[in-house]
Structures are given as C-alpha cells and as structure tokens.
PDB file of C-alpha atoms in Angstrom:
ATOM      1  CA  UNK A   8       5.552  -1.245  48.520  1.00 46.00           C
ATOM      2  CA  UNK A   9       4.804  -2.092  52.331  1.00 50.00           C
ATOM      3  CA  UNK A  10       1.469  -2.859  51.809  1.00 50.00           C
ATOM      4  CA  UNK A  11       2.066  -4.806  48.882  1.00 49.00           C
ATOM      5  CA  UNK A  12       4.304  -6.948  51.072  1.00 51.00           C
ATOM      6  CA  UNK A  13       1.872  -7.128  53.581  1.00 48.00           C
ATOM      7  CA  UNK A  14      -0.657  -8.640  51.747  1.00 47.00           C
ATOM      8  CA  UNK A  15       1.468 -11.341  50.233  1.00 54.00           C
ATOM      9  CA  UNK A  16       2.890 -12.295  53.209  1.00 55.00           C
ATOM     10  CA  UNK A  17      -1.548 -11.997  54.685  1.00 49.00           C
ATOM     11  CA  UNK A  18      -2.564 -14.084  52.035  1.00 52.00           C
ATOM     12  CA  UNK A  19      -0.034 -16.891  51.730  1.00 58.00           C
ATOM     13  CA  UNK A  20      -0.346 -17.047  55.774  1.00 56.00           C
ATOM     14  CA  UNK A  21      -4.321 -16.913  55.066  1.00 50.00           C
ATOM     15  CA  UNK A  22      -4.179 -20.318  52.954  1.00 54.00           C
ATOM     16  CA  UNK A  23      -1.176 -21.775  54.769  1.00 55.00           C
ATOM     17  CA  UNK A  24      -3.267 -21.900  57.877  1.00 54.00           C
ATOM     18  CA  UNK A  25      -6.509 -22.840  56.097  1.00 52.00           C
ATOM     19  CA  UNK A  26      -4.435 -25.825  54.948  1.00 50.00           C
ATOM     20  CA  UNK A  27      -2.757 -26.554  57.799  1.00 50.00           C
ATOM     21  CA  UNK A  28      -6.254 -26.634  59.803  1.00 51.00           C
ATOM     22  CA  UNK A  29      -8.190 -29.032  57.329  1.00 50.00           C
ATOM     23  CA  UNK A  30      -5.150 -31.336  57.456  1.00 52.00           C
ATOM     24  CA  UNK A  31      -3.899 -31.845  61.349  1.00 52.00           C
ATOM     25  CA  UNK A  32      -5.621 -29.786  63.648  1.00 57.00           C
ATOM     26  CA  UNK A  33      -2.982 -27.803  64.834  1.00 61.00           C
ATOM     27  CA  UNK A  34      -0.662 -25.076  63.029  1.00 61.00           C
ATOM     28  CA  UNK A  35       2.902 -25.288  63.693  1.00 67.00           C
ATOM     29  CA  UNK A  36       5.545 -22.333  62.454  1.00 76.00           C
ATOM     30  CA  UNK A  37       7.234 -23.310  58.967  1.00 83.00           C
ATOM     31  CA  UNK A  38      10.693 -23.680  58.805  1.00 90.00           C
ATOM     32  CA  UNK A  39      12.398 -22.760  55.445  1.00 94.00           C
ATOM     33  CA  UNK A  40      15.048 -24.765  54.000  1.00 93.00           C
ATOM     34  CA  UNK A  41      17.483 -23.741  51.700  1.00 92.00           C
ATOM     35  CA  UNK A  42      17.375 -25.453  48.100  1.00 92.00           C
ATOM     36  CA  UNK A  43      20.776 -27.278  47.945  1.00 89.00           C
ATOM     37  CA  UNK A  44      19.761 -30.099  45.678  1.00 86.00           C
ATOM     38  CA  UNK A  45      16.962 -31.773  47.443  1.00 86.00           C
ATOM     39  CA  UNK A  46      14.162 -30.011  45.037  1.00 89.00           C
ATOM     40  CA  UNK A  47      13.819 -28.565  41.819  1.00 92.00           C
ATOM     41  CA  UNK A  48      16.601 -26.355  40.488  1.00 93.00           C
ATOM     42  CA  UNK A  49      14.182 -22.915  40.251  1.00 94.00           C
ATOM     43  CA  UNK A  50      13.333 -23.575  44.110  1.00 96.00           C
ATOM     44  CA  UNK A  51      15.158 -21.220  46.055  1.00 95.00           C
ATOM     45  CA  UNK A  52      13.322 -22.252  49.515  1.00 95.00           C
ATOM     46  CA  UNK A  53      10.832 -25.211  50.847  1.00 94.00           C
ATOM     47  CA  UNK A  54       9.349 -25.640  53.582  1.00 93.00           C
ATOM     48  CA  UNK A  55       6.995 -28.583  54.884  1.00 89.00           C
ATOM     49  CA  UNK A  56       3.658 -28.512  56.707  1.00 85.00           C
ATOM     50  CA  UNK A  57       0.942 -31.211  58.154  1.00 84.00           C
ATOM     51  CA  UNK A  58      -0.149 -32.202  54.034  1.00 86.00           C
ATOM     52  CA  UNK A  59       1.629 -29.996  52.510  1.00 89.00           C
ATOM     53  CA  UNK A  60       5.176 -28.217  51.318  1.00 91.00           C
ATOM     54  CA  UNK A  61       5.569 -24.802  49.986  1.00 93.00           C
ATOM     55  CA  UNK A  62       7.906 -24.071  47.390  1.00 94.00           C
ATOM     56  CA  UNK A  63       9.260 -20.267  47.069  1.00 94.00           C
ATOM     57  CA  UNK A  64      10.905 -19.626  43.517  1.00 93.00           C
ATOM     58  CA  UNK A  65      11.912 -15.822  42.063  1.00 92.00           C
ATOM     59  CA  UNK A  66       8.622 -15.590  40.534  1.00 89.00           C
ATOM     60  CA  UNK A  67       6.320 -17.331  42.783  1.00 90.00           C
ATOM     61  CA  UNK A  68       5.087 -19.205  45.913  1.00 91.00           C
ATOM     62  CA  UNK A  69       3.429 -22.623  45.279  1.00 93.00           C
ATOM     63  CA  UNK A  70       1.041 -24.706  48.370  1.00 92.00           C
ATOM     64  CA  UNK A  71       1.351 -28.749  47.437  1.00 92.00           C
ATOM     65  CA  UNK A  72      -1.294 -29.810  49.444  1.00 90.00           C
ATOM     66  CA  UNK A  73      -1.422 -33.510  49.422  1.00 88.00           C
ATOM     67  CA  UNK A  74      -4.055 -35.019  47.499  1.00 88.00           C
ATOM     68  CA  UNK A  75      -4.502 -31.700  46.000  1.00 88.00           C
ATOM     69  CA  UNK A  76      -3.711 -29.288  42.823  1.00 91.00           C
ATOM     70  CA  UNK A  77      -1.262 -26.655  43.714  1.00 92.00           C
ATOM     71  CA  UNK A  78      -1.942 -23.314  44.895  1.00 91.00           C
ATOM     72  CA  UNK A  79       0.305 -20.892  43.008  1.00 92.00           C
ATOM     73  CA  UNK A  80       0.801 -17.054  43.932  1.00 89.00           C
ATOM     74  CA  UNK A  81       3.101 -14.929  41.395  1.00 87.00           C
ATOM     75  CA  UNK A  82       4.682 -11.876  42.097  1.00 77.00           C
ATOM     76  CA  UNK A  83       2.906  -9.565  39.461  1.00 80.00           C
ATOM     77  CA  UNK A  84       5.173  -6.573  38.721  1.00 80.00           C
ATOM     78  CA  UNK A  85       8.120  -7.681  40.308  1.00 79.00           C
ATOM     79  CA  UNK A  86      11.551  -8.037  38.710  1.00 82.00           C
ATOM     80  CA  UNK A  87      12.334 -11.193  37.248  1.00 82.00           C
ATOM     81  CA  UNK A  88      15.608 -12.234  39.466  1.00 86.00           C
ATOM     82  CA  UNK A  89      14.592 -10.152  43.313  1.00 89.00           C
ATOM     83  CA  UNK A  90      17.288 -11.252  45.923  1.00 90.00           C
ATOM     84  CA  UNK A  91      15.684 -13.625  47.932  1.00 92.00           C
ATOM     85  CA  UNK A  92      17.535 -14.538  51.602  1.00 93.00           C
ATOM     86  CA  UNK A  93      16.335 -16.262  54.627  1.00 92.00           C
ATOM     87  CA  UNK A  94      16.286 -14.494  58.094  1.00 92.00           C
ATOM     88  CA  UNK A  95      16.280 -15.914  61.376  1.00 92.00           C
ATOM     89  CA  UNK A  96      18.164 -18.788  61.167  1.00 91.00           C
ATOM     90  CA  UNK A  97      16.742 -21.472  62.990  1.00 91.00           C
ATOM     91  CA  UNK A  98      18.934 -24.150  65.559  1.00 90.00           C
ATOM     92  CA  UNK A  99      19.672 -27.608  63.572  1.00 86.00           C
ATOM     93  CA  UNK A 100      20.535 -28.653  60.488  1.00 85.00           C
ATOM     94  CA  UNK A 101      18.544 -30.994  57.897  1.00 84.00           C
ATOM     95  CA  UNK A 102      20.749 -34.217  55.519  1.00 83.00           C
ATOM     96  CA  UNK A 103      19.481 -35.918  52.797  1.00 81.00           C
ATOM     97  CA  UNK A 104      21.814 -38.710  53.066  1.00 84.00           C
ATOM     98  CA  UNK A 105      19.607 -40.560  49.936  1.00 80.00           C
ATOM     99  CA  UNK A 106      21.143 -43.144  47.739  1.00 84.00           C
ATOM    100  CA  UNK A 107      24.362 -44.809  48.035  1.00 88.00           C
ATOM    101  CA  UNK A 108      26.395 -41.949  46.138  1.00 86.00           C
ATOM    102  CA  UNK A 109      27.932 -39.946  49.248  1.00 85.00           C
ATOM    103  CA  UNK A 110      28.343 -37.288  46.328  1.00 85.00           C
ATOM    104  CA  UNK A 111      24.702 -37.261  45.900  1.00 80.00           C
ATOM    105  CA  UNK A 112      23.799 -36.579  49.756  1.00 85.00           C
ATOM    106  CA  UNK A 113      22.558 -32.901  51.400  1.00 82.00           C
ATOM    107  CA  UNK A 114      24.467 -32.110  54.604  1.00 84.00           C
ATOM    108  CA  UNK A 115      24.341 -29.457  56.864  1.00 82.00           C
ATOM    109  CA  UNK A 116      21.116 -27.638  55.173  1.00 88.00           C
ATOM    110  CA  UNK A 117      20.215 -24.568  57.468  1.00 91.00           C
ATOM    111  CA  UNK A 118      16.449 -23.760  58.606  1.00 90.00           C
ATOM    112  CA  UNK A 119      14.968 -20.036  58.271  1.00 90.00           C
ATOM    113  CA  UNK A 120      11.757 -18.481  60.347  1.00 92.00           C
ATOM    114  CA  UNK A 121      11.054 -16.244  57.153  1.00 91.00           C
ATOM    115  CA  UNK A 122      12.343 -15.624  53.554  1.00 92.00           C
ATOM    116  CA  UNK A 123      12.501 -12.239  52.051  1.00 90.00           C
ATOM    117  CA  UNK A 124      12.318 -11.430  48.538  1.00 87.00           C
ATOM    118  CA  UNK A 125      13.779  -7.910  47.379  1.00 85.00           C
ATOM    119  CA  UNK A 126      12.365  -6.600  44.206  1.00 73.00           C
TER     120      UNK A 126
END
C-alpha cells in the first residue's frame, strides 16, 4: 500500500511541477483549502497554483490548467468514500466574502501543507 501511495503522491507532484514550470517560472508549495462552499459539492479540497487549481474529490485528483483540458487521476481500487483529512495546518485563514448575501460568504477557511486519503 506504501508504494502505491508513493507513486500517487510522485506522479501528481510530477505534473504539478511540470505545470507549474511552463506557467510562471517558479514552483511555490500548494496550500489546500478546505471545501466549505466555495467549489463544487464532491470537492473535498482545492488548492491553487501559477495557471492552475487542483481539485481533490473521494475518487480522484483533477489539474485545471488554464487554457487547458483537465488532467484527471482516479484512485483505481480504492473504496468509494476513503477518509480524506488535511495535515499540517497552515497560519491564516482564506473568506469568500462574494455577493451581497452575508449568508452566502466563506469565513475563516483553514489552509493544509498535504491531504491524506485513507482507503
């Protein structure tokens, strides 16, 4: 199971960096939001690059590079609903304050240095 996990985490660093050099230049460490509203409901965790955002759902990782199709990886074999947590909480807090429906707005959204998926 380790070196499954290994090579998912090798690969999706492979084309994140890949990405990340044909767009900016420079690479910069991701920082994973928690979905609280500010994406699609199946997102569990985003992050945001130089051109592009990553989306990580239960069943798969997805690289929107801008101007680009997406890049999709699926966990083959894995079970339909892992636990998936962040770990290493980062200092700061994003808010979508969007629209003029305080209801509507995303406060207080914590950043993680790496999501795990269990399963």
């Amino acid at each position: 199971m380790k070196k499954v996990s290994r090579t998912i985490v090798l690969a999706l660093a492979s084309l994140l960096l890949a990405v990340s050099s044909a767009g900016a230049g420079t690479v910069r460490p991701l920082a994973f939001e928690e979905n609280r509203g500010q994406t699609e409901a199946q997102v569990r965790f985003l992050a945001r690059g130089p051109g592009y955002g990553v989306f990580l759902t239960p069943s798969e990782a997805v690289i929107a590079p801008r101007g680009g199709g997406p890049i999709r990886l699926r966990w083959l074999g894995a079970r339909p609903a892992p636990a998936i947590s962040g770990e290493g909480e980062l200092p700061g807090r994003s808010h979508y304050l969007l629209g003029d429906d305080p209801a509507q707005w995303r406060r207080d959204v914590p950043s993680w240095a790496r999501v795990r998926y269990r399963g």
